[in-house]
Short mmCIF file of C-alpha atoms in Angstrom, two decimals:
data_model
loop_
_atom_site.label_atom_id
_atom_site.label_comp_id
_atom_site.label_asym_id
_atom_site.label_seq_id
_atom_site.Cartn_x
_atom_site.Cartn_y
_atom_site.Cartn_z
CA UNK M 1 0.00 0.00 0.00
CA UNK M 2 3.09 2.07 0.76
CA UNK M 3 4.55 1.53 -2.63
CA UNK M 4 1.54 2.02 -4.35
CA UNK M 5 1.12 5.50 -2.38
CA UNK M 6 4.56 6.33 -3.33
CA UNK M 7 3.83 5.96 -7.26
CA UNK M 8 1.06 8.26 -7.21
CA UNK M 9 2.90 11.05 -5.33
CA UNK M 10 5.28 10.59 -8.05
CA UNK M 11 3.25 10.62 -11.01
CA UNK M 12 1.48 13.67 -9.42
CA UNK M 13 4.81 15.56 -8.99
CA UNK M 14 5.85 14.51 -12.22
CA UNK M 15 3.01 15.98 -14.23
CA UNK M 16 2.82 19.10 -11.84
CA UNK M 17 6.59 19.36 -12.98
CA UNK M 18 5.43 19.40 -16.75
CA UNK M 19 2.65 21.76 -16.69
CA UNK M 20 4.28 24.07 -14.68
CA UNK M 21 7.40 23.82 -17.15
CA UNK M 22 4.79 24.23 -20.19
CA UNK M 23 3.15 26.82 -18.29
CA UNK M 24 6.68 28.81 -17.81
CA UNK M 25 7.30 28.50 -20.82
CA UNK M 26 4.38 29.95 -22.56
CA UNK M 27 5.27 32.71 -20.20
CA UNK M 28 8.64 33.35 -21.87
CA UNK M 29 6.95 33.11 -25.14
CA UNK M 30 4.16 35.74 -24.26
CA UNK M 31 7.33 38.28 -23.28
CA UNK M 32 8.83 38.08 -26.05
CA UNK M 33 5.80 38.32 -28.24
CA UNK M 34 5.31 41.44 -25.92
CA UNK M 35 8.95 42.45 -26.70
CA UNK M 36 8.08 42.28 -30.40
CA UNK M 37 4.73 44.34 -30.06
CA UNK M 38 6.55 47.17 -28.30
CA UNK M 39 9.22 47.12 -31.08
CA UNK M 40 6.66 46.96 -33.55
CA UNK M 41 4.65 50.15 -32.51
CA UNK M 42 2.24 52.53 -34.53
CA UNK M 43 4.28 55.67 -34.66
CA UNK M 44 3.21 58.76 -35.95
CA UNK M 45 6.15 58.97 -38.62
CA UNK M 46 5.26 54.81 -39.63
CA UNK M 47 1.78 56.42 -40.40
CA UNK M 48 3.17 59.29 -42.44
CA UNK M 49 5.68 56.72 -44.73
CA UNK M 50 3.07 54.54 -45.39
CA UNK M 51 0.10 57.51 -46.47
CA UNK M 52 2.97 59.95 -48.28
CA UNK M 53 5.13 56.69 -50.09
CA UNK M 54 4.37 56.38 -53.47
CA UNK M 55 5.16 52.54 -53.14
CA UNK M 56 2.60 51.64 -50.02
CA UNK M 57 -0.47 50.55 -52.79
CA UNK M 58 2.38 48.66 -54.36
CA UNK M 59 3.60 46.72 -51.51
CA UNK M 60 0.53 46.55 -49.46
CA UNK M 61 -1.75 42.99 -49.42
CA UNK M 62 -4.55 45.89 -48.59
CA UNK M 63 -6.02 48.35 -51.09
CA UNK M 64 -5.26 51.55 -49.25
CA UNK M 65 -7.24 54.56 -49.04
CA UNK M 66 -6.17 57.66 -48.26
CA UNK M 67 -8.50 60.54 -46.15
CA UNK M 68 -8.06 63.36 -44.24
CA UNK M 69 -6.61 61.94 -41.06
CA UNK M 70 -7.06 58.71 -41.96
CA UNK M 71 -5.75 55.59 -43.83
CA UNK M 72 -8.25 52.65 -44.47
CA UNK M 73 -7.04 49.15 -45.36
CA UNK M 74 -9.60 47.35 -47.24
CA UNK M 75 -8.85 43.28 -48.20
CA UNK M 76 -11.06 40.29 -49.19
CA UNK M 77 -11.99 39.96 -45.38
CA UNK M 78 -10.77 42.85 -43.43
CA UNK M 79 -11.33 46.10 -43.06
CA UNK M 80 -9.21 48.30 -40.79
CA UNK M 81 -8.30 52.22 -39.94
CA UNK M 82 -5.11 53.92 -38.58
CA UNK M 83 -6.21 57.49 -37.27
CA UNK M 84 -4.40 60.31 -35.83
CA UNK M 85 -6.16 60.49 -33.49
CA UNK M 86 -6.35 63.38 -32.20
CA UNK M 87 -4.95 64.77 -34.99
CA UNK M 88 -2.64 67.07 -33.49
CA UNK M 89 -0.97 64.57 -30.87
CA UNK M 90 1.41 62.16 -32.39
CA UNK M 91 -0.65 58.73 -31.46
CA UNK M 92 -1.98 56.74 -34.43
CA UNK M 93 -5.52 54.74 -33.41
CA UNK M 94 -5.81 51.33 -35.20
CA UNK M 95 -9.64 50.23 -35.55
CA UNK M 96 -10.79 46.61 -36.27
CA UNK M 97 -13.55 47.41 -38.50
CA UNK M 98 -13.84 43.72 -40.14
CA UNK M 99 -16.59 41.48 -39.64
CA UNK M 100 -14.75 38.45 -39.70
CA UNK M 101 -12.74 38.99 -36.61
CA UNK M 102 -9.38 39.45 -37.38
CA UNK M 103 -6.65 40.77 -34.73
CA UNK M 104 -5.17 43.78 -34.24
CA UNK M 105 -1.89 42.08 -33.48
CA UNK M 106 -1.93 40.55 -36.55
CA UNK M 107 -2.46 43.87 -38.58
CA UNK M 108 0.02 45.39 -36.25
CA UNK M 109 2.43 43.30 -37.47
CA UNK M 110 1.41 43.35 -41.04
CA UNK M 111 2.01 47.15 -40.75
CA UNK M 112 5.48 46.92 -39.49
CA UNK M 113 5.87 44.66 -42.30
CA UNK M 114 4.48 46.96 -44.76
CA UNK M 115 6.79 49.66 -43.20
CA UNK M 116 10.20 47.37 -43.24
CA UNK M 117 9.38 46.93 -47.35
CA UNK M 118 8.83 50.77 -48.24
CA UNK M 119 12.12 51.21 -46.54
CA UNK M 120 13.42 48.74 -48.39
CA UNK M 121 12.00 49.83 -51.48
CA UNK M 122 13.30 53.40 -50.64
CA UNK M 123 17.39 52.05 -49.68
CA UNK M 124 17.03 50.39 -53.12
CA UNK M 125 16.05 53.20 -55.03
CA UNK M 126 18.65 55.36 -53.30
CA UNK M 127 21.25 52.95 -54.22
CA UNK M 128 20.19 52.71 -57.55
CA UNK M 129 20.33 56.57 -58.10
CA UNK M 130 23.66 56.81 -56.90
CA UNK M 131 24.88 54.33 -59.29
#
């Protein structure tokens, strides 16, 4: 009875070991998905390369439109807005306007994607014109 006792005070430790492990370590994966959110912000001057480059249709997955203080990103499913908002404070609003429940996060990181190429596309146009 002893023994028996013994094994399931093991096998309980054992898989209390595991989930907490697996529960640590989703953890360290939620901080550095944090750590890649707060490098990958909406700035004010992101939101000014992508409305004023003349590349941002080109590069974009989204058809972008382009209003007063206000881009809209229109796809197959989505539908979302960056706004200065207020306009004369240097935050940029995003807006999940789609019906089919896409993230922010996702679109977040979509626009820091969309930022990396137009400054890609800009280096190489730069390096081009010097040659």
């Amino acid at each position: 009875m002893k023994t028996f006792i013994s094994i399931i005070i093991g096998l309980v430790v054992v898989i209390l070991f595991f989930l907490f492990r697996r529960v640590l370590g989703r953890e360290n994966i939620s901080i550095e998905e944090h750590k890649e959110n707060i490098k990958c912000c909406l700035t004010l001057e992101n939101y000014v390369l992508i409305r004023e480059s003349p590349y941002a249709n080109e590069l974009s997955e989204y058809t972008i439109y382009r209003e007063e203080d206000e881009l809209k990103f229109r796809g197959e499913a989505a539908f979302f807005t960056l706004t200065t908002h207020p306009p004369e404070t240097n935050t940029v609003k995003l807006t999940d306007l789609s019906t089919h429940g896409l993230r922010e996060r996702e679109f977040l990181r979509y626009t820091c994607n969309l930022v990396d190429k137009i400054i890609e596309k800009n280096k190489q146009l730069k390096n081009k014109n010097n040659h």
